[in-house]
PDB file of C-alpha atoms in Angstrom:
ATOM      1  CA  MET A   1       3.544 -31.224-117.311  1.00 60.00           C
ATOM      2  CA  LEU A   2       4.188 -33.141-114.064  1.00 64.00           C
ATOM      3  CA  VAL A   3       7.686 -33.850-113.208  1.00 65.00           C
ATOM      4  CA  ASP A   4       8.773 -35.832-110.087  1.00 66.00           C
ATOM      5  CA  GLY A   5      11.654 -34.341-108.237  1.00 70.00           C
ATOM      6  CA  ASP A   6      13.129 -30.818-107.621  1.00 74.00           C
ATOM      7  CA  TRP A   7      13.167 -27.594-109.570  1.00 77.00           C
ATOM      8  CA  LEU A   8      14.449 -28.149-113.211  1.00 81.00           C
ATOM      9  CA  ASP A   9      17.158 -26.015-114.517  1.00 85.00           C
ATOM     10  CA  PRO A  10      16.486 -24.159-117.791  1.00 85.00           C
ATOM     11  CA  GLU A  11      18.447 -26.417-120.106  1.00 90.00           C
ATOM     12  CA  PRO A  12      16.957 -29.763-118.980  1.00 86.00           C
ATOM     13  CA  LEU A  13      13.576 -28.141-119.039  1.00 83.00           C
ATOM     14  CA  ASP A  14      14.062 -26.891-122.642  1.00 85.00           C
ATOM     15  CA  GLU A  15      15.148 -30.324-123.743  1.00 87.00           C
ATOM     16  CA  LEU A  16      12.088 -32.211-122.083  1.00 84.00           C
ATOM     17  CA  CYS A  17       9.779 -29.467-123.849  1.00 83.00           C
ATOM     18  CA  ARG A  18      11.409 -30.059-127.148  1.00 83.00           C
ATOM     19  CA  LYS A  19      10.877 -33.878-126.780  1.00 85.00           C
ATOM     20  CA  ILE A  20       7.233 -33.210-125.711  1.00 83.00           C
ATOM     21  CA  ARG A  21       6.620 -30.937-128.868  1.00 82.00           C
ATOM     22  CA  ARG A  22       8.173 -33.684-131.117  1.00 82.00           C
ATOM     23  CA  MET A  23       5.767 -36.272-129.585  1.00 83.00           C
ATOM     24  CA  ILE A  24       2.604 -33.969-129.780  1.00 84.00           C
ATOM     25  CA  TYR A  25       3.174 -32.287-133.239  1.00 83.00           C
ATOM     26  CA  PRO A  26       3.627 -34.087-136.579  1.00 85.00           C
ATOM     27  CA  ARG A  27       6.776 -33.282-138.504  1.00 84.00           C
ATOM     28  CA  TRP A  28       5.011 -31.126-141.090  1.00 86.00           C
ATOM     29  CA  VAL A  29       3.666 -28.793-138.351  1.00 83.00           C
ATOM     30  CA  LEU A  30       7.249 -28.504-136.955  1.00 81.00           C
ATOM     31  CA  ARG A  31       8.578 -27.598-140.396  1.00 84.00           C
ATOM     32  CA  LYS A  32       5.867 -25.033-141.094  1.00 84.00           C
ATOM     33  CA  TRP A  33       5.546 -23.270-137.704  1.00 81.00           C
ATOM     34  CA  GLY A  34       8.777 -24.166-135.994  1.00 78.00           C
ATOM     35  CA  ASP A  35       9.435 -25.874-132.735  1.00 73.00           C
ATOM     36  CA  SER A  36       7.213 -23.713-130.478  1.00 72.00           C
ATOM     37  CA  LEU A  37       4.915 -24.864-127.699  1.00 71.00           C
ATOM     38  CA  MET A  38       4.118 -22.893-124.650  1.00 74.00           C
ATOM     39  CA  VAL A  39       4.687 -25.043-121.622  1.00 74.00           C
ATOM     40  CA  ASN A  40       3.419 -23.780-118.284  1.00 75.00           C
ATOM     41  CA  TYR A  41       5.997 -25.039-115.623  1.00 78.00           C
ATOM     42  CA  ARG A  42       5.672 -24.139-111.980  1.00 80.00           C
ATOM     43  CA  TYR A  43       7.511 -25.606-109.086  1.00 82.00           C
ATOM     44  CA  LYS A  44       5.246 -26.909-106.161  1.00 83.00           C
ATOM     45  CA  PRO A  45       7.116 -26.825-103.020  1.00 82.00           C
ATOM     46  CA  THR A  46       4.581 -28.319-100.629  1.00 83.00           C
ATOM     47  CA  GLN A  47       2.782 -31.568-100.639  1.00 79.00           C
ATOM     48  CA  ALA A  48      -0.510 -29.858-100.647  1.00 83.00           C
ATOM     49  CA  GLN A  49       0.292 -27.800-103.768  1.00 85.00           C
ATOM     50  CA  VAL A  50       1.449 -30.950-105.506  1.00 80.00           C
ATOM     51  CA  TYR A  51      -1.803 -32.749-104.617  1.00 79.00           C
ATOM     52  CA  GLN A  52      -3.857 -29.735-105.876  1.00 83.00           C
ATOM     53  CA  ALA A  53      -1.930 -29.749-109.161  1.00 81.00           C
ATOM     54  CA  LEU A  54      -2.501 -33.562-109.499  1.00 77.00           C
ATOM     55  CA  ASP A  55      -6.247 -33.177-108.638  1.00 77.00           C
ATOM     56  CA  TYR A  56      -6.553 -30.526-111.473  1.00 78.00           C
ATOM     57  CA  CYS A  57      -4.562 -32.327-114.023  1.00 74.00           C
ATOM     58  CA  SER A  58      -6.305 -35.568-113.520  1.00 68.00           C
ATOM     59  CA  ARG A  59      -9.813 -34.144-113.381  1.00 69.00           C
ATOM     60  CA  PRO A  60     -12.260 -36.145-115.726  1.00 65.00           C
ATOM     61  CA  THR A  61     -12.957 -34.573-119.011  1.00 68.00           C
ATOM     62  CA  PHE A  62     -15.909 -35.863-121.037  1.00 68.00           C
ATOM     63  CA  THR A  63     -15.236 -35.347-124.765  1.00 71.00           C
ATOM     64  CA  GLN A  64     -16.847 -38.464-126.447  1.00 72.00           C
ATOM     65  CA  LEU A  65     -20.551 -38.472-125.985  1.00 74.00           C
ATOM     66  CA  GLU A  66     -21.292 -41.215-128.560  1.00 78.00           C
ATOM     67  CA  GLY A  67     -22.702 -44.321-126.779  1.00 79.00           C
ATOM     68  CA  ASN A  68     -22.429 -42.350-123.393  1.00 76.00           C
ATOM     69  CA  GLU A  69     -25.477 -40.203-123.668  1.00 80.00           C
ATOM     70  CA  TRP A  70     -27.169 -41.660-120.622  1.00 79.00           C
ATOM     71  CA  LEU A  71     -24.053 -41.076-118.614  1.00 76.00           C
ATOM     72  CA  ALA A  72     -23.632 -37.493-119.817  1.00 75.00           C
ATOM     73  CA  ASP A  73     -27.358 -36.856-118.941  1.00 77.00           C
ATOM     74  CA  SER A  74     -26.926 -38.396-115.413  1.00 75.00           C
ATOM     75  CA  ILE A  75     -23.943 -36.116-114.650  1.00 70.00           C
ATOM     76  CA  ARG A  76     -25.082 -33.019-116.363  1.00 71.00           C
ATOM     77  CA  GLY A  77     -24.406 -29.856-114.272  1.00 67.00           C
ATOM     78  CA  GLU A  78     -21.847 -31.597-112.044  1.00 64.00           C
ATOM     79  CA  ARG A  79     -18.798 -29.415-111.436  1.00 60.00           C
ATOM     80  CA  LYS A  80     -16.671 -32.001-109.648  1.00 56.00           C
ATOM     81  CA  VAL A  81     -17.127 -35.719-110.040  1.00 49.00           C
ATOM     82  CA  ARG A  82     -14.573 -36.655-107.185  1.00 54.00           C
ATOM     83  CA  VAL A  83     -16.477 -35.937-103.980  1.00 51.00           C
ATOM     84  CA  TRP A  84     -15.859 -37.335-100.614  1.00 52.00           C
ATOM     85  CA  GLY A  85     -18.991 -37.814 -98.243  1.00 62.00           C
ATOM     86  CA  LYS A  86     -22.249 -39.673 -98.168  1.00 74.00           C
ATOM     87  CA  TRP A  87     -24.517 -40.425-101.002  1.00 74.00           C
ATOM     88  CA  ASP A  88     -28.139 -40.627 -99.960  1.00 82.00           C
ATOM     89  CA  GLU A  89     -29.684 -41.115-103.413  1.00 84.00           C
ATOM     90  CA  GLU A  90     -30.205 -44.200-105.680  1.00 83.00           C
ATOM     91  CA  PRO A  91     -27.109 -44.999-107.656  1.00 76.00           C
ATOM     92  CA  LYS A  92     -26.915 -43.178-111.047  1.00 74.00           C
ATOM     93  CA  TRP A  93     -25.397 -46.268-112.655  1.00 69.00           C
ATOM     94  CA  HIS A  94     -23.967 -49.643-111.582  1.00 66.00           C
ATOM     95  CA  LEU A  95     -20.674 -51.407-112.364  1.00 59.00           C
ATOM     96  CA  ASP A  96     -20.728 -54.658-114.397  1.00 60.00           C
ATOM     97  CA  GLU A  97     -18.519 -56.564-111.791  1.00 59.00           C
ATOM     98  CA  SER A  98     -19.901 -59.330-109.655  1.00 63.00           C
ATOM     99  CA  GLU A  99     -21.584 -58.076-106.507  1.00 66.00           C
ATOM    100  CA  LYS A 100     -19.685 -60.597-104.419  1.00 68.00           C
ATOM    101  CA  LYS A 101     -16.273 -59.298-105.578  1.00 75.00           C
ATOM    102  CA  VAL A 102     -17.258 -55.677-104.805  1.00 74.00           C
ATOM    103  CA  HIS A 103     -18.681 -56.434-101.442  1.00 78.00           C
ATOM    104  CA  SER A 104     -15.469 -58.381-100.489  1.00 81.00           C
ATOM    105  CA  LEU A 105     -13.336 -55.356-101.527  1.00 81.00           C
ATOM    106  CA  VAL A 106     -15.613 -52.945 -99.565  1.00 83.00           C
ATOM    107  CA  ALA A 107     -15.352 -55.252 -96.550  1.00 85.00           C
ATOM    108  CA  LEU A 108     -11.486 -55.289 -96.830  1.00 84.00           C
ATOM    109  CA  GLN A 109     -11.318 -51.580 -97.090  1.00 84.00           C
ATOM    110  CA  LYS A 110     -13.348 -51.319 -93.900  1.00 85.00           C
ATOM    111  CA  GLY A 111     -10.930 -53.710 -92.153  1.00 86.00           C
ATOM    112  CA  LYS A 112     -13.330 -56.673 -91.893  1.00 88.00           C
ATOM    113  CA  CYS A 113     -13.118 -60.240 -93.208  1.00 87.00           C
ATOM    114  CA  PRO A 114     -15.150 -60.595 -96.457  1.00 83.00           C
ATOM    115  CA  VAL A 115     -16.114 -64.096 -95.456  1.00 83.00           C
ATOM    116  CA  CYS A 116     -17.431 -63.779 -91.835  1.00 86.00           C
ATOM    117  CA  GLY A 117     -17.460 -60.026 -91.393  1.00 84.00           C
ATOM    118  CA  GLU A 118     -15.225 -60.044 -88.171  1.00 88.00           C
ATOM    119  CA  PRO A 119     -12.641 -57.243 -87.847  1.00 89.00           C
ATOM    120  CA  ILE A 120      -9.271 -58.283 -89.272  1.00 87.00           C
ATOM    121  CA  LYS A 121      -6.323 -58.525 -86.930  1.00 85.00           C
ATOM    122  CA  TRP A 122      -3.262 -57.790 -88.915  1.00 78.00           C
ATOM    123  CA  GLY A 123      -0.003 -59.545 -87.761  1.00 77.00           C
ATOM    124  CA  LYS A 124       3.364 -58.108 -88.108  1.00 64.00           C
TER     125      LYS A 124
END
């Protein structure tokens, strides 16, 4: 569970956990086994720790292989999909967007005009 803000006191945390349990479990499960769900709650005091928690929680999980066998085969054995650096191989797949739009976005990200390629001078 990711919560924006400071440390939560036990009472608001318990109430939040109860709400989450009711959203996750159907009523018959709550009636049969009770209102119990283990929630791992840790406060992250530094920005680096918060980023690491977000990175871990938002990591990709690949659970539906139907129709995606080619993608599963292309990333088999990868341990981390989000990597910063330079890719020297051919692309494993390509996006179905227009090339012009992609090139425009890449140019803007690099601070260049997508039309003429000149550096952009931002005004205040």
